[in-house]
PDB file of C-alpha atoms in Angstrom:
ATOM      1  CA  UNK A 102     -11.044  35.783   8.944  1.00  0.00           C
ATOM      2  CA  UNK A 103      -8.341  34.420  11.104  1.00  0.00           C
ATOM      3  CA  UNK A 104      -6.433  30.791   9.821  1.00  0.00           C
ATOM      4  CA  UNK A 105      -8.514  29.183  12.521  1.00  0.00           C
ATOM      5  CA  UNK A 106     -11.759  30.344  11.588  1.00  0.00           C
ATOM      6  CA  UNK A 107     -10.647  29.443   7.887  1.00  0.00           C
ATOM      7  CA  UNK A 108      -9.603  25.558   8.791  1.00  0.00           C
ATOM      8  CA  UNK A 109     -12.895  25.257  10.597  1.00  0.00           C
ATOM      9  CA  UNK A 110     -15.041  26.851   7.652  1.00  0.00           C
ATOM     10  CA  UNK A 111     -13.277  24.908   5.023  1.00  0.00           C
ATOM     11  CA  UNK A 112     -13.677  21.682   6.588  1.00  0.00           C
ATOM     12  CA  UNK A 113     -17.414  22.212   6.720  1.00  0.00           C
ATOM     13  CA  UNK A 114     -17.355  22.613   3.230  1.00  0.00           C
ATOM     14  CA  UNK A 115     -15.631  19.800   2.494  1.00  0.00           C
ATOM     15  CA  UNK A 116     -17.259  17.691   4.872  1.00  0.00           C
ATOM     16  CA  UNK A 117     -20.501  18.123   2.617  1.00  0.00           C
ATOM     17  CA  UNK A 118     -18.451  16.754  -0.138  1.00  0.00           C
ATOM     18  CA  UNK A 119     -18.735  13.280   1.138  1.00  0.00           C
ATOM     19  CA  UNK A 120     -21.830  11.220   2.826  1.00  0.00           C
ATOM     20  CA  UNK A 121     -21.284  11.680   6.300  1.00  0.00           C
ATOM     21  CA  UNK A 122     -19.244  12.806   9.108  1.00  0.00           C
ATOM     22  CA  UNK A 123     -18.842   9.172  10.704  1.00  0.00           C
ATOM     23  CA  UNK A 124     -17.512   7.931   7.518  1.00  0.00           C
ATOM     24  CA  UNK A 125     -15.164  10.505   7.449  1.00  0.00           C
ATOM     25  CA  UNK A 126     -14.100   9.692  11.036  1.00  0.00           C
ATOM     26  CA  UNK A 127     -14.002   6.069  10.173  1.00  0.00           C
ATOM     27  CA  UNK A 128     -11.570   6.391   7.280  1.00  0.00           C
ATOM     28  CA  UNK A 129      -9.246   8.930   8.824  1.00  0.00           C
ATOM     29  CA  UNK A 130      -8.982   7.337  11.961  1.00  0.00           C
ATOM     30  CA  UNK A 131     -10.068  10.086  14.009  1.00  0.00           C
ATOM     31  CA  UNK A 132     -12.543  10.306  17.214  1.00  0.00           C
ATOM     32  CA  UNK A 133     -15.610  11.744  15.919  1.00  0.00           C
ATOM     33  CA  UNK A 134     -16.279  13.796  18.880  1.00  0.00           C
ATOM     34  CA  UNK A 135     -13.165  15.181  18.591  1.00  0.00           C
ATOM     35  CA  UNK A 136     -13.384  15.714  14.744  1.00  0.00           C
ATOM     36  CA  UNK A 137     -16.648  17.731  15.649  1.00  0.00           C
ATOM     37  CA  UNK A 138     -15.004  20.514  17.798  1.00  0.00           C
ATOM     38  CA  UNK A 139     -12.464  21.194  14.432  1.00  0.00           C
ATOM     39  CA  UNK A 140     -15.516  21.223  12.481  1.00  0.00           C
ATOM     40  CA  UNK A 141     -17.588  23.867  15.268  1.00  0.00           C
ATOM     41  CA  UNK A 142     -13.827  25.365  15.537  1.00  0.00           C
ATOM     42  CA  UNK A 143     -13.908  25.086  19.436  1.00  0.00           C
ATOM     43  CA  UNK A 144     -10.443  23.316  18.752  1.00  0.00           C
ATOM     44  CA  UNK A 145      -7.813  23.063  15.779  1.00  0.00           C
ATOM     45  CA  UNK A 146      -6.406  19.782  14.899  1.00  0.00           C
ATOM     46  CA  UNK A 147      -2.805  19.423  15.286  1.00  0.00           C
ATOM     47  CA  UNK A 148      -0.335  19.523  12.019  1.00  0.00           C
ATOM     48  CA  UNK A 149      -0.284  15.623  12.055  1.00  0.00           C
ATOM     49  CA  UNK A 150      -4.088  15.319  12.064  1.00  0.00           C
ATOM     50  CA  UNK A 151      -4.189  18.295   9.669  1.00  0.00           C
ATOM     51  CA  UNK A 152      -2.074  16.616   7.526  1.00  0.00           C
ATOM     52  CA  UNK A 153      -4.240  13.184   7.750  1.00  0.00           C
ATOM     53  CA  UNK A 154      -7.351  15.005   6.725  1.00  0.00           C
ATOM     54  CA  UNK A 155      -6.360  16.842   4.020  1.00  0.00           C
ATOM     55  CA  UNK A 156      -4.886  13.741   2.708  1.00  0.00           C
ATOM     56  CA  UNK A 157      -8.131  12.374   3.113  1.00  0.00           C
ATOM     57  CA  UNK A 158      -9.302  14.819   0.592  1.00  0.00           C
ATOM     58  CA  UNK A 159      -7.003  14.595  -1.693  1.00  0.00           C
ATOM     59  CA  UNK A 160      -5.400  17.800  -0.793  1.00  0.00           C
ATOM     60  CA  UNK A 161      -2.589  19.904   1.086  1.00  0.00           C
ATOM     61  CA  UNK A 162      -2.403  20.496   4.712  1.00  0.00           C
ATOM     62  CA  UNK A 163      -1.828  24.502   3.686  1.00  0.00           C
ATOM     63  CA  UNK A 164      -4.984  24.647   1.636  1.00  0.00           C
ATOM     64  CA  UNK A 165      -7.053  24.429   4.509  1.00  0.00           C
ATOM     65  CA  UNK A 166      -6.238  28.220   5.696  1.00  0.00           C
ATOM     66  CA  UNK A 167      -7.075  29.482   2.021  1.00  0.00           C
ATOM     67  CA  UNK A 168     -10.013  32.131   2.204  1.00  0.00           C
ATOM     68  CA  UNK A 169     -13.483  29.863   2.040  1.00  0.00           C
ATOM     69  CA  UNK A 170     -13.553  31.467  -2.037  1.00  0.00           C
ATOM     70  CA  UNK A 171     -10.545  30.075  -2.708  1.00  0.00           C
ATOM     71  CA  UNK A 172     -10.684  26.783  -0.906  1.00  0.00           C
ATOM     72  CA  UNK A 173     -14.028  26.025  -2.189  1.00  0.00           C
ATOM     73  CA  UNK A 174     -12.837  26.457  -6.008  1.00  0.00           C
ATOM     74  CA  UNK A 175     -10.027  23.620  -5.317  1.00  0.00           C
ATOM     75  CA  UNK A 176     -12.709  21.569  -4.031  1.00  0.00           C
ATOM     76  CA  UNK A 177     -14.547  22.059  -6.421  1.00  0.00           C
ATOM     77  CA  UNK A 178     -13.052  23.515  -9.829  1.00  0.00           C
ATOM     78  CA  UNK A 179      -9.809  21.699  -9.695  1.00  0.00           C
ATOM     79  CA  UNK A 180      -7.462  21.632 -12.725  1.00  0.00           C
ATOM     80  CA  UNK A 181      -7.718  18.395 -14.839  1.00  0.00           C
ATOM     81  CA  UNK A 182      -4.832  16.776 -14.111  1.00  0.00           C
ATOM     82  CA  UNK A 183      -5.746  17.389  -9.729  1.00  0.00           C
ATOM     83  CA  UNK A 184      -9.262  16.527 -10.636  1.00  0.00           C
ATOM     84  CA  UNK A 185      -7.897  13.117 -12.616  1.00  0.00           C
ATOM     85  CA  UNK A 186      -5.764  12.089  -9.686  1.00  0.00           C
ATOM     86  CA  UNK A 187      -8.080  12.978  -7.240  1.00  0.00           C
ATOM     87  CA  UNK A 188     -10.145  10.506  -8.314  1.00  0.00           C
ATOM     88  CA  UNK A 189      -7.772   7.846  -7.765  1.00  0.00           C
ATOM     89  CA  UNK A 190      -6.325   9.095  -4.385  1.00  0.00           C
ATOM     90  CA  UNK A 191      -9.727   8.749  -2.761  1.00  0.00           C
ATOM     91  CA  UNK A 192      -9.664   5.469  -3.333  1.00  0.00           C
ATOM     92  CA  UNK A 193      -6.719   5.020  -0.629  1.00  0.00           C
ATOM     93  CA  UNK A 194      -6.793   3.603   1.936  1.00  0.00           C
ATOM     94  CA  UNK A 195     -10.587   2.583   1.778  1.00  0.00           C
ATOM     95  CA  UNK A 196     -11.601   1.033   4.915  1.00  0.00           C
ATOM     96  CA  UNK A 197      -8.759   2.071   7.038  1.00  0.00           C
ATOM     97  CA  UNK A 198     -10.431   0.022   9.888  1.00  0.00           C
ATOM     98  CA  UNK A 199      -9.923  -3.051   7.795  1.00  0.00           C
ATOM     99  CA  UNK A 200      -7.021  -2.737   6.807  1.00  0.00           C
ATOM    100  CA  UNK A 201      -5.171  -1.470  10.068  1.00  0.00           C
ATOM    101  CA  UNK A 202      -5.828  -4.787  10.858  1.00  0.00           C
ATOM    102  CA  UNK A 203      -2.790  -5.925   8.361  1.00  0.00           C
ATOM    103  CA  UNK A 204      -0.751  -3.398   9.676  1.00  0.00           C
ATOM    104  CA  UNK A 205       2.969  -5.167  10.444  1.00  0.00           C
ATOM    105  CA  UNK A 206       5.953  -6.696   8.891  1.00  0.00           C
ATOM    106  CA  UNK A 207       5.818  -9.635   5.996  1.00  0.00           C
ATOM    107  CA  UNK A 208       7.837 -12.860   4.440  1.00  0.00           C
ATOM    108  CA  UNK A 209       6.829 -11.965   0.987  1.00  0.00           C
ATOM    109  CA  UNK A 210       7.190 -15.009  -1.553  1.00  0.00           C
ATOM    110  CA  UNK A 211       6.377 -14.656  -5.509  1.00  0.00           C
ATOM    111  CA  UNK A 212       7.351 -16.363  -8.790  1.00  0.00           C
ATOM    112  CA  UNK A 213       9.431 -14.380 -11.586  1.00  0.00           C
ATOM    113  CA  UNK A 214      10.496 -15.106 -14.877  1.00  0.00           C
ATOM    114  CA  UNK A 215      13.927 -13.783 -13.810  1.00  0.00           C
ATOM    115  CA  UNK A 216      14.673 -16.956 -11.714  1.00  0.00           C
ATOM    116  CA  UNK A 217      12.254 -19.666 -13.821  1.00  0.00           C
ATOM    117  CA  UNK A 218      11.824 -22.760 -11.667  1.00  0.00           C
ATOM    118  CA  UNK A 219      12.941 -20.845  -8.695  1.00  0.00           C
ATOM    119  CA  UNK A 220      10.906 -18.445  -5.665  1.00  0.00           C
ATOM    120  CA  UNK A 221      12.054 -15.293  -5.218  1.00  0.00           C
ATOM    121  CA  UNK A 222      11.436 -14.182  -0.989  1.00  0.00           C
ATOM    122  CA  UNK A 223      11.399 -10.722   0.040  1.00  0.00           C
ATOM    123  CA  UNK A 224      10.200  -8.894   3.168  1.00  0.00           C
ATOM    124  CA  UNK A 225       7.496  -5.960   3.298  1.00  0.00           C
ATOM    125  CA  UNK A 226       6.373  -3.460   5.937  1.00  0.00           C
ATOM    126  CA  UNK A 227       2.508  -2.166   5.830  1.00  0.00           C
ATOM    127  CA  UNK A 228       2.240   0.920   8.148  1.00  0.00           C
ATOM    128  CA  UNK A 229       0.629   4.076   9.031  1.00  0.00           C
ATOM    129  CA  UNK A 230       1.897   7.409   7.983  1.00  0.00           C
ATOM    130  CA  UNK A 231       0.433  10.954   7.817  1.00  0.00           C
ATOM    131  CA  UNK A 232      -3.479   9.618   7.381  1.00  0.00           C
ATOM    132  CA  UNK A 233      -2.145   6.585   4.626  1.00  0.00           C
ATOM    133  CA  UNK A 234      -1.141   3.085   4.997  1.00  0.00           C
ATOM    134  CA  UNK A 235       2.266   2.572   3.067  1.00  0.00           C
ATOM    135  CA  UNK A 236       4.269  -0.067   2.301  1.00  0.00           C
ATOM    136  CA  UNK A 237       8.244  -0.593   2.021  1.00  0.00           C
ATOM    137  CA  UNK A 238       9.626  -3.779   0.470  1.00  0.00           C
ATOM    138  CA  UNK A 239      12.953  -5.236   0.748  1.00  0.00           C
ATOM    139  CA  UNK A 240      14.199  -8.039  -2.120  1.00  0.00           C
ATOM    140  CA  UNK A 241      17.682  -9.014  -1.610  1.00  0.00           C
ATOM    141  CA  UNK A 242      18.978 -11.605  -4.134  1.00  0.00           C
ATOM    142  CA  UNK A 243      22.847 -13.696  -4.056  1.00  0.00           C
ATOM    143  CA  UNK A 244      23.034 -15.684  -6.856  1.00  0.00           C
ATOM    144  CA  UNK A 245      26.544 -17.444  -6.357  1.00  0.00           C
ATOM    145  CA  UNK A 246      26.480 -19.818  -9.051  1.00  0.00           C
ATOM    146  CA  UNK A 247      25.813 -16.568 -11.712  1.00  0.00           C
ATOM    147  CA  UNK A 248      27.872 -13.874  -9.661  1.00  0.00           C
ATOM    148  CA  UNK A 249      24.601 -12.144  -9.268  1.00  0.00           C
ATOM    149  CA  UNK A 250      24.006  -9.229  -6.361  1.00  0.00           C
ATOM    150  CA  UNK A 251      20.787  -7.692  -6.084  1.00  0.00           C
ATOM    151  CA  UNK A 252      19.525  -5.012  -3.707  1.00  0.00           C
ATOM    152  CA  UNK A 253      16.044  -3.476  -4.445  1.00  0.00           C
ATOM    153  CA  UNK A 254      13.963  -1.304  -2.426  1.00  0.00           C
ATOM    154  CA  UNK A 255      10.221  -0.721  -3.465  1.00  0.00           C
ATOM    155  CA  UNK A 256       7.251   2.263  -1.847  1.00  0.00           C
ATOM    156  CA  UNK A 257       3.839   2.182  -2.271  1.00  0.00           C
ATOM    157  CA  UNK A 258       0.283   2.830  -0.941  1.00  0.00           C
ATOM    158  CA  UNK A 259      -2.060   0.631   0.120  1.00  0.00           C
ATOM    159  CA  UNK A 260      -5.933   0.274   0.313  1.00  0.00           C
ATOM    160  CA  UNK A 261      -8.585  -2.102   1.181  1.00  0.00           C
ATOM    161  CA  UNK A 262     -12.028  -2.777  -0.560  1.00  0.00           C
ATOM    162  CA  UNK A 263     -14.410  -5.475  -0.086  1.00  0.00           C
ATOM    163  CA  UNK A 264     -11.587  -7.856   1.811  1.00  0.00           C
ATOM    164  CA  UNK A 265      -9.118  -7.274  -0.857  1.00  0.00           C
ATOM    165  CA  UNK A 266      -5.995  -5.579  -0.136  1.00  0.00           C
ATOM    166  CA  UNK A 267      -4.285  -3.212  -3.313  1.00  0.00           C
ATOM    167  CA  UNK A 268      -1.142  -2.500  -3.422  1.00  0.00           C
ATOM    168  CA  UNK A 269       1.045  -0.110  -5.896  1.00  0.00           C
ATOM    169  CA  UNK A 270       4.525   0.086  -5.181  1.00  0.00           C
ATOM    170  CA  UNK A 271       7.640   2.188  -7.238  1.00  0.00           C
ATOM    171  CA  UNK A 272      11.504   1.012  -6.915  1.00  0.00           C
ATOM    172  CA  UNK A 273      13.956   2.668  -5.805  1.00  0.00           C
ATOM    173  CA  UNK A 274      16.374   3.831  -8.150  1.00  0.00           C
ATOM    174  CA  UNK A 275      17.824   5.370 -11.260  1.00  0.00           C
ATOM    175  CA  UNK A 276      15.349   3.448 -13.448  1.00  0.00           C
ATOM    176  CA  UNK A 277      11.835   2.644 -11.336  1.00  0.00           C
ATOM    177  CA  UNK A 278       9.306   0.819 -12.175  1.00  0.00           C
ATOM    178  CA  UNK A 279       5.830   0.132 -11.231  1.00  0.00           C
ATOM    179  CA  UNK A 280       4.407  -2.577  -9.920  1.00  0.00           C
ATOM    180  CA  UNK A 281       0.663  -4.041  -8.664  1.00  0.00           C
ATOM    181  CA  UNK A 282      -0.575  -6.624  -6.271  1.00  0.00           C
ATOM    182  CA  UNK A 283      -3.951  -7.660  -5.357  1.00  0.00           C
ATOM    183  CA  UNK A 284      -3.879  -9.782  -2.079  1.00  0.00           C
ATOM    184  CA  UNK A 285      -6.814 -11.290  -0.042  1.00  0.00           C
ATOM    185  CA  UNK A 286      -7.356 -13.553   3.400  1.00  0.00           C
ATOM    186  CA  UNK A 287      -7.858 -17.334   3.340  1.00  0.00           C
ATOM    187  CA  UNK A 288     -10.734 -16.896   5.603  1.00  0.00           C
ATOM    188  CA  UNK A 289     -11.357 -14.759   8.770  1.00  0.00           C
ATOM    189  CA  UNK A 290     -10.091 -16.896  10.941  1.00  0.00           C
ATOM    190  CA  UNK A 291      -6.812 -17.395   9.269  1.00  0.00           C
ATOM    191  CA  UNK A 292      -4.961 -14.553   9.587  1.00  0.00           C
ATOM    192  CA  UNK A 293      -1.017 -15.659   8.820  1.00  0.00           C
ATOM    193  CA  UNK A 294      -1.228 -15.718   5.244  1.00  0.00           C
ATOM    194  CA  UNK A 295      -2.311 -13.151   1.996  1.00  0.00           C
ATOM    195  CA  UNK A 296      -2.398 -14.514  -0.931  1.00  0.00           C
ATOM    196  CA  UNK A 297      -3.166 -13.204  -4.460  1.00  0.00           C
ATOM    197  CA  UNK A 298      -1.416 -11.843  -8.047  1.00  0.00           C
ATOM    198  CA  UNK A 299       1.450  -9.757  -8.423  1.00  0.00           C
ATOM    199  CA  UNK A 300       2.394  -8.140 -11.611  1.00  0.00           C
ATOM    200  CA  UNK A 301       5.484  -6.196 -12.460  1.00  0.00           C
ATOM    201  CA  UNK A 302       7.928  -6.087 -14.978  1.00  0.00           C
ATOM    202  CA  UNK A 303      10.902  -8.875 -15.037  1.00  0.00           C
ATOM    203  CA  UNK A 304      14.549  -7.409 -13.878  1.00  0.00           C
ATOM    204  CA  UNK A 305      15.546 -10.408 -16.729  1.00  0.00           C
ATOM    205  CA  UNK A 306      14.971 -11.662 -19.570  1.00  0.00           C
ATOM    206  CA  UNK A 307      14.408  -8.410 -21.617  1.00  0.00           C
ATOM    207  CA  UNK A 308      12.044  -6.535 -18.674  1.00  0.00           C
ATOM    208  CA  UNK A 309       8.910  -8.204 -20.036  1.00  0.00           C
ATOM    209  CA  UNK A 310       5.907  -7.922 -18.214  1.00  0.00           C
ATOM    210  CA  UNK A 311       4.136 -10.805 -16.415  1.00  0.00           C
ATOM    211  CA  UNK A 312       1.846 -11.360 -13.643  1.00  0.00           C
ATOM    212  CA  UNK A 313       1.917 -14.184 -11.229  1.00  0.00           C
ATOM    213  CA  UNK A 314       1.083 -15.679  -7.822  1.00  0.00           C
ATOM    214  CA  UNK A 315       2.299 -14.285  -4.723  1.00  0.00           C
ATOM    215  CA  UNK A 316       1.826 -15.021  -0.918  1.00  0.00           C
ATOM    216  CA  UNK A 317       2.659 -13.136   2.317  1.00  0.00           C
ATOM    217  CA  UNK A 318       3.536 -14.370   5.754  1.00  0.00           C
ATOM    218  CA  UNK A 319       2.917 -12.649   8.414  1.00  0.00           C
ATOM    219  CA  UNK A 320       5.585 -11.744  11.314  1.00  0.00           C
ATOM    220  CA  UNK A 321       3.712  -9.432  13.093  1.00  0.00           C
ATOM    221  CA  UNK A 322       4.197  -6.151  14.418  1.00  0.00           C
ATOM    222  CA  UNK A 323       8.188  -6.383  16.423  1.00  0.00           C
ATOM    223  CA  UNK A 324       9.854  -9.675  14.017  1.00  0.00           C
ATOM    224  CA  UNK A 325      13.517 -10.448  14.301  1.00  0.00           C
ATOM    225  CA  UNK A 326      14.490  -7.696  11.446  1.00  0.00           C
ATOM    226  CA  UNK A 327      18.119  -9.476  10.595  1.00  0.00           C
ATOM    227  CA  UNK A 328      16.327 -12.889  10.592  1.00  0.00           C
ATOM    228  CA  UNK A 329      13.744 -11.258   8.285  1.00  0.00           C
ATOM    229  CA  UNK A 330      16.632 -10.133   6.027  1.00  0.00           C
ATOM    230  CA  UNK A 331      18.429 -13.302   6.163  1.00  0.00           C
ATOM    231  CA  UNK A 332      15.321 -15.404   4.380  1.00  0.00           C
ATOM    232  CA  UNK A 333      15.264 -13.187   1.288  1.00  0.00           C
ATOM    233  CA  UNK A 334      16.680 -14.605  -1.578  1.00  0.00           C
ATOM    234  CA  UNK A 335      15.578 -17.049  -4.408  1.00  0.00           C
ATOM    235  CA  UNK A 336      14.806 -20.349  -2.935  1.00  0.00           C
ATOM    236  CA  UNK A 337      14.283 -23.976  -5.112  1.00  0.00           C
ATOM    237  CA  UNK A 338       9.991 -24.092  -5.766  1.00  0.00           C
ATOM    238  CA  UNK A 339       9.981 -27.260  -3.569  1.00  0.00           C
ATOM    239  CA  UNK A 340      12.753 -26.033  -0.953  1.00  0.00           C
ATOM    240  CA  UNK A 341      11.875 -26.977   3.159  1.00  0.00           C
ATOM    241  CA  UNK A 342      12.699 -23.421   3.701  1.00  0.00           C
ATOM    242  CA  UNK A 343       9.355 -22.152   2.593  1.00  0.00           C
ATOM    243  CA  UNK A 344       6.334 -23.190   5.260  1.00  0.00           C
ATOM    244  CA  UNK A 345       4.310 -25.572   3.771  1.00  0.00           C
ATOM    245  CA  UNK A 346       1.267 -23.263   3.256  1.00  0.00           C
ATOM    246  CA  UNK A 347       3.441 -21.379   0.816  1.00  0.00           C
ATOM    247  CA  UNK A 348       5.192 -24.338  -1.050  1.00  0.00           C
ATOM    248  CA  UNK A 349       1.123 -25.574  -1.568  1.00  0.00           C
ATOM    249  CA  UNK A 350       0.060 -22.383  -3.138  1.00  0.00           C
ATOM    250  CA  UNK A 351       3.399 -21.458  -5.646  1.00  0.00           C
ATOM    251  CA  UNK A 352       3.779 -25.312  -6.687  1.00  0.00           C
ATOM    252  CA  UNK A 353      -0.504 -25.637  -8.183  1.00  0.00           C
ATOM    253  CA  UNK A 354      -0.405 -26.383 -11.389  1.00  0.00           C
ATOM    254  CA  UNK A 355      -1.698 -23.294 -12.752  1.00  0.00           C
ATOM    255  CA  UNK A 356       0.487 -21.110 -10.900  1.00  0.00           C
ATOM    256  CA  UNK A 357       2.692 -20.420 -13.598  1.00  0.00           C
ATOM    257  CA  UNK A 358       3.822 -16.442 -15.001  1.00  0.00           C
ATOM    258  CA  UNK A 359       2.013 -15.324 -17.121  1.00  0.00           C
ATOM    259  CA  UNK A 360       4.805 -12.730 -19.496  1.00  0.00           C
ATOM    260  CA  UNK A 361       4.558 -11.619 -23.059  1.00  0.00           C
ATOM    261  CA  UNK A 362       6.080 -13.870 -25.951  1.00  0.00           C
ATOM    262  CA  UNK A 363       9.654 -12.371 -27.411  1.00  0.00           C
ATOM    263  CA  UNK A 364       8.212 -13.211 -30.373  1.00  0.00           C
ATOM    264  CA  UNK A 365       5.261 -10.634 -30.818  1.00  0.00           C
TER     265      UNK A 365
END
């Protein structure tokens, strides 16, 4: 059996996997009649779209021109720890359709233990890449008064279920760490502004954990990058540089971190 006869078997199969071909379509982002002639094997996707669906199934673009035997026992008889994170990949990106619709560039604005009393602004990217939506952050800190420089660079993945957009991200560096945010609209028709809980671990004060309150900003899809840049920093809680909207939701009451006592 020739590699195109094997793509178009092997998708079948895996197809069958999962409730139904529109859903399938819907989540990948592909035209369904199109996604019907790979399936009949009149056509073969191109390595971008190959790459997006096996992606979709949690696997590699090459696995797809295994022999139906073998293809069907990764499907179906993977090894634990494939199996295990298999699991979790499907749940990315969710509904893609949704979430496209947060696809641009960000004003990001949290609190942190590391700067008590104080906002910490960064910038984010959400965008599309090889079937996924991924996100790249940017948090660039000058702290004059304490001779502090700080550059950090963050990727994740991103996926959206029942209006709630999740977010895991890894820095960039010699020592990464992990972080999570779970962000949601206002309401449908206001669209500038996602706010929700961040949790990470504190670049301060011992790297204790903690979990606050974070909101994004919206720029849209073509901002003024070097403007962008120039915002990020760590800005007073009550400082006219933040838009109201954001000022209102870090200064509630019970917005504080949540961290771990030293003492436990």
């Amino acid at each position: 059996m020739h590699d195109a006869d094997n793509f178009a078997a092997n998708l079948r199969f895996a197809c069958a996997t999962r409730r139904s071909i529109s859903q399938i379509c819907r989540e990948i982002g592909i035209n369904r009649q199109q996604f019907n002639r790979y399936i009949s094997g009149e056509a073969r996707p191109s390595a971008h779209n190959v790459a997006r669906i096996a992606s979709f199934f949690g696997l590699q673009a090459q696995d797809f021109s295994l022999s139906s035997k073998l293809f069907e026992a990764r499907m179906v008889r993977p090894d634990r720890d494939r199996s295990q994170a298999g699991l979790l990949l499907e749940g990315f990106p969710g509904d893609l359709a949704g979430l496209r619709r947060h696809i641009g560039y960000y004003q990001t604005y949290h609190l942190s233990p590391s700067w008590p009393g104080r906002v910490v602004c960064s910038c984010a990217r959400i965008h599309e890449e090889s079937g996924s939506i991924r996100v790249k952050s940017i948090e660039r800190i000058r702290d004059a008064a304490n001779e502090i420089q700080q550059f950090s660079k963050y990727v994740g993945l991103v996926t959206f279920w029942r209006n709630r957009i999740f977010i895991a991200e890894r820095s960039v560096g010699r020592q990464p760490m992990l972080s999570q945010t779970i962000l949601m609209p206002f309401e449908v028709h206001q669209r500038v502004y996602l706010r929700g809980t961040t949790m990470g671990v504190s670049w301060r004060k011992e790297n204790l954990p903690y979990a606050s309150r974070m909101i994004w900003r919206t720029l849209g899809q073509e901002p003024d990058i070097r403007q962008m840049l120039s915002r990020c920093g760590v800005l007073a809680t009550g400082s006219q540089q933040m838009p109201s909207t954001v000022r209102a939701f870090l200064e509630t009451p019970d917005a504080d971190v949540l961290t771990v006592p030293t003492d436990y």
